[in-house]
Amino acid sequence: MNTKNLINNRWVDSPSARTFENRNPADTDDVIGAFPKSDENDVDAAVLAARAAFNAWRLTPAPARGEIIRRAGDLLAVRKDDIAHAMTREMGKTLTETRGDVQEGIDTAYYAASEGRRLFGFNAPSELPDKMNLSFREPVGVWGVITAWNFPIAVPSWKILPALVAGNTVVFKPSEESPHSANLFAECLLEAGLPAGALNIIHGKGEECGAALVAHPGVNGIAFTGSTEVGKHISAMASQTLKRVSLELGGKNAQIVMDDADRQLALEGVLWGAFGTTGQRCTATSRLILHEKIYDEFINKLITRATTLKLGDGTKPATDVGPVITEKQLERIERYVRLGKEEGAVCVLGGDRETNGACARGWFYKPTIFIDVLPTMRIAREEIFGPVLSVLRASSLEEAVAMLNGTMYGLSASIYTRDINMAMKAVREIESGIVYVNGPTIGAEAHMPFGGVKQTGNGHREGGWTVFDIFTEWKTVYIDYSGKLQKAQIDTEK
Ligand code: UN1
């Protein structure tokens, strides 16, 4: 088992010899390994390696860089099942989901590889004769990439693969809850032929090695996926060295169901959106806004169906819902459930840990539904990151959309209706980076822009073509072929 840091294409321990343990959340007796608890010296060594590699890598033709990323995609495809098993053991979601996670990495690799042959720039006419104006993309430099554990391959691949294709080098600090998956991902890139230093990995704690990476003067940009709270902290820290910062943060995503909707479809959607990945996606459906005419009937069906969801080890085919990632996260969910009850919402399902049978040795929480939730309640406004759904009641589209917009977040949203006029108005009025019509709030595709408005981020979009705006600088070039001094218009005004 590879439990080391990666510096300059060598797998190394931290000279400090400190480590942290990584355990299986479905069975906490199962220790996956002890990974380096890296400090600022490890960060320094990794940044040095990335800096040293940058020059040769930026001068490697982009199509050739893309070729390496394409081969990495091929290797991910060959190892998909092995990586999925390791990932489920490490962070708990079901095998179907971890296979999907690797697939998202493969799709991203192929898309990013193809961009090596595009990375289009612009040209525009000049104000002056015999002169050409161009603008093209250049890499930014060394990127610090810091990611969450819930998509251990997909989310790092969204950042790292386009960053590499664009000619940047990377120091990757994966979540301390998914270090093994990160190493498996890097192994594919190394085997695909990535030169030494282009990708380095340092394992460890956010407060220590993540913070050292953000503060490091040799790092040009930080790309982060995680909580809004930590994102603000990173943004403030990075402003000291004026690094470019790209943030993908929290969500409080809602699904609206209007009274004319296909209710069966809407029911399938909310079950998947709220309880898939145990509600631990930044895109998870944590609010359901029901039209008052269907409120009671829909809730009854929802409870009946959610009751049948099977909790357990994600490697078992019968499991629908895996564990919560850590004990600390379980406690956070418990605090919010207590709060919801104190605020006057009615808990109609779950509201408790699951400690029986297959769940006895892991961190499990029952799928939980609160009804009669008001928009002012904290369980309707704050991100919980667990299998907890808050149900609200609306009497019109306008009221439903106002409720949906009533949080500080704006990542993903959904509306179920058969009325095209209603759907289009919702698409226009909803404040979020992603809107689904007749689909759940989860399931974004790798080749489309991904990200949110308000406090879900700072204006960047990963995925597809837009991710290259994060990882490149524009260089504008004027080529004068007149053979004489031509002053710009602004300098010849009378
Ligand atoms: C995340 O939770 O950080 O749209 C990303 C989705 C997935 C990505 C989620 N493709 O649900």
PDB file of N, CA, C and O and ligand atoms in Angstrom, residues 104 150-151 155 158 225 281-283 436 442-444 450, ligand 1:
ATOM      1  N   GLU A 104     -15.697  10.030 -13.731  1.00  0.00           N
ATOM      2  CA  GLU A 104     -15.649  11.481 -13.899  1.00  0.00           C
ATOM      3  C   GLU A 104     -14.198  11.937 -14.123  1.00  0.00           C
ATOM      4  O   GLU A 104     -13.927  12.848 -14.915  1.00  0.00           O
ATOM      5  N   ASN A 150     -14.975  13.929  -0.498  1.00  0.00           N
ATOM      6  CA  ASN A 150     -16.212  13.284  -0.964  1.00  0.00           C
ATOM      7  C   ASN A 150     -16.168  12.838  -2.434  1.00  0.00           C
ATOM      8  O   ASN A 150     -16.912  11.954  -2.844  1.00  0.00           O
ATOM      9  N   PHE A 151     -15.276  13.493  -3.209  1.00  0.00           N
ATOM     10  CA  PHE A 151     -15.004  13.034  -4.583  1.00  0.00           C
ATOM     11  C   PHE A 151     -13.485  12.926  -4.733  1.00  0.00           C
ATOM     12  O   PHE A 151     -12.848  13.800  -5.320  1.00  0.00           O
ATOM     13  N   VAL A 155     -12.956  15.370  -8.165  1.00  0.00           N
ATOM     14  CA  VAL A 155     -12.713  16.792  -7.904  1.00  0.00           C
ATOM     15  C   VAL A 155     -11.237  17.170  -8.099  1.00  0.00           C
ATOM     16  O   VAL A 155     -10.943  18.157  -8.785  1.00  0.00           O
ATOM     17  N   TRP A 158     -10.666  17.514 -11.803  1.00  0.00           N
ATOM     18  CA  TRP A 158     -11.197  18.755 -12.396  1.00  0.00           C
ATOM     19  C   TRP A 158     -10.175  19.874 -12.353  1.00  0.00           C
ATOM     20  O   TRP A 158     -10.189  20.776 -13.188  1.00  0.00           O
ATOM     21  N   THR A 225     -11.495  23.137  -2.982  1.00  0.00           N
ATOM     22  CA  THR A 225     -12.885  22.699  -2.820  1.00  0.00           C
ATOM     23  C   THR A 225     -13.082  22.309  -1.367  1.00  0.00           C
ATOM     24  O   THR A 225     -12.308  21.508  -0.827  1.00  0.00           O
ATOM     25  N   ARG A 281     -22.533  15.655  -0.634  1.00  0.00           N
ATOM     26  CA  ARG A 281     -22.044  16.297  -1.857  1.00  0.00           C
ATOM     27  C   ARG A 281     -22.270  17.783  -1.697  1.00  0.00           C
ATOM     28  O   ARG A 281     -23.267  18.195  -1.076  1.00  0.00           O
ATOM     29  N   CYS A 282     -21.422  18.578  -2.317  1.00  0.00           N
ATOM     30  CA  CYS A 282     -21.698  20.023  -2.252  1.00  0.00           C
ATOM     31  C   CYS A 282     -22.950  20.330  -3.058  1.00  0.00           C
ATOM     32  O   CYS A 282     -23.582  21.350  -2.847  1.00  0.00           O
ATOM     33  N   THR A 283     -23.334  19.411  -3.943  1.00  0.00           N
ATOM     34  CA  THR A 283     -24.544  19.592  -4.743  1.00  0.00           C
ATOM     35  C   THR A 283     -25.780  18.882  -4.157  1.00  0.00           C
ATOM     36  O   THR A 283     -26.848  18.903  -4.769  1.00  0.00           O
ATOM     37  N   TYR A 436     -31.272  22.491 -12.730  1.00  0.00           N
ATOM     38  CA  TYR A 436     -31.814  21.305 -13.409  1.00  0.00           C
ATOM     39  C   TYR A 436     -33.319  21.460 -13.563  1.00  0.00           C
ATOM     40  O   TYR A 436     -34.005  21.868 -12.625  1.00  0.00           O
ATOM     41  N   ILE A 442     -28.019  16.847  -8.156  1.00  0.00           N
ATOM     42  CA  ILE A 442     -26.678  16.259  -8.293  1.00  0.00           C
ATOM     43  C   ILE A 442     -26.536  15.640  -9.681  1.00  0.00           C
ATOM     44  O   ILE A 442     -27.524  15.327 -10.339  1.00  0.00           O
ATOM     45  N   GLY A 443     -25.278  15.495 -10.094  1.00  0.00           N
ATOM     46  CA  GLY A 443     -25.049  14.817 -11.374  1.00  0.00           C
ATOM     47  C   GLY A 443     -24.525  15.704 -12.483  1.00  0.00           C
ATOM     48  O   GLY A 443     -24.802  15.462 -13.668  1.00  0.00           O
ATOM     49  N   ALA A 444     -23.743  16.705 -12.130  1.00  0.00           N
ATOM     50  CA  ALA A 444     -23.177  17.586 -13.145  1.00  0.00           C
ATOM     51  C   ALA A 444     -22.239  16.806 -14.067  1.00  0.00           C
ATOM     52  O   ALA A 444     -21.577  15.876 -13.632  1.00  0.00           O
ATOM     53  N   PHE A 450     -18.918  24.197 -13.951  1.00  0.00           N
ATOM     54  CA  PHE A 450     -19.378  23.779 -12.629  1.00  0.00           C
ATOM     55  C   PHE A 450     -18.928  24.799 -11.594  1.00  0.00           C
ATOM     56  O   PHE A 450     -17.742  25.103 -11.477  1.00  0.00           O
TER      57      PHE A 450
HETATM   58  C1  UN1 B   1     -18.971  17.841  -5.060  1.00  0.00           C
HETATM   59  O1  UN1 B   1     -19.815  17.423  -4.282  1.00  0.00           O
HETATM   60  O2  UN1 B   1     -17.957  18.468  -4.613  1.00  0.00           O
HETATM   61  O3  UN1 B   1     -22.712  17.172  -9.654  1.00  0.00           O
HETATM   62  C2  UN1 B   1     -18.988  17.649  -6.523  1.00  0.00           C
HETATM   63  C3  UN1 B   1     -22.390  16.252  -8.902  1.00  0.00           C
HETATM   64  C4  UN1 B   1     -21.029  15.621  -9.048  1.00  0.00           C
HETATM   65  C5  UN1 B   1     -19.970  16.476  -8.458  1.00  0.00           C
HETATM   66  C6  UN1 B   1     -20.167  16.890  -7.043  1.00  0.00           C
HETATM   67  N1  UN1 B   1     -20.777  15.399 -10.444  1.00  0.00           N
HETATM   68  O4  UN1 B   1     -23.146  15.844  -8.048  1.00  0.00           O
END
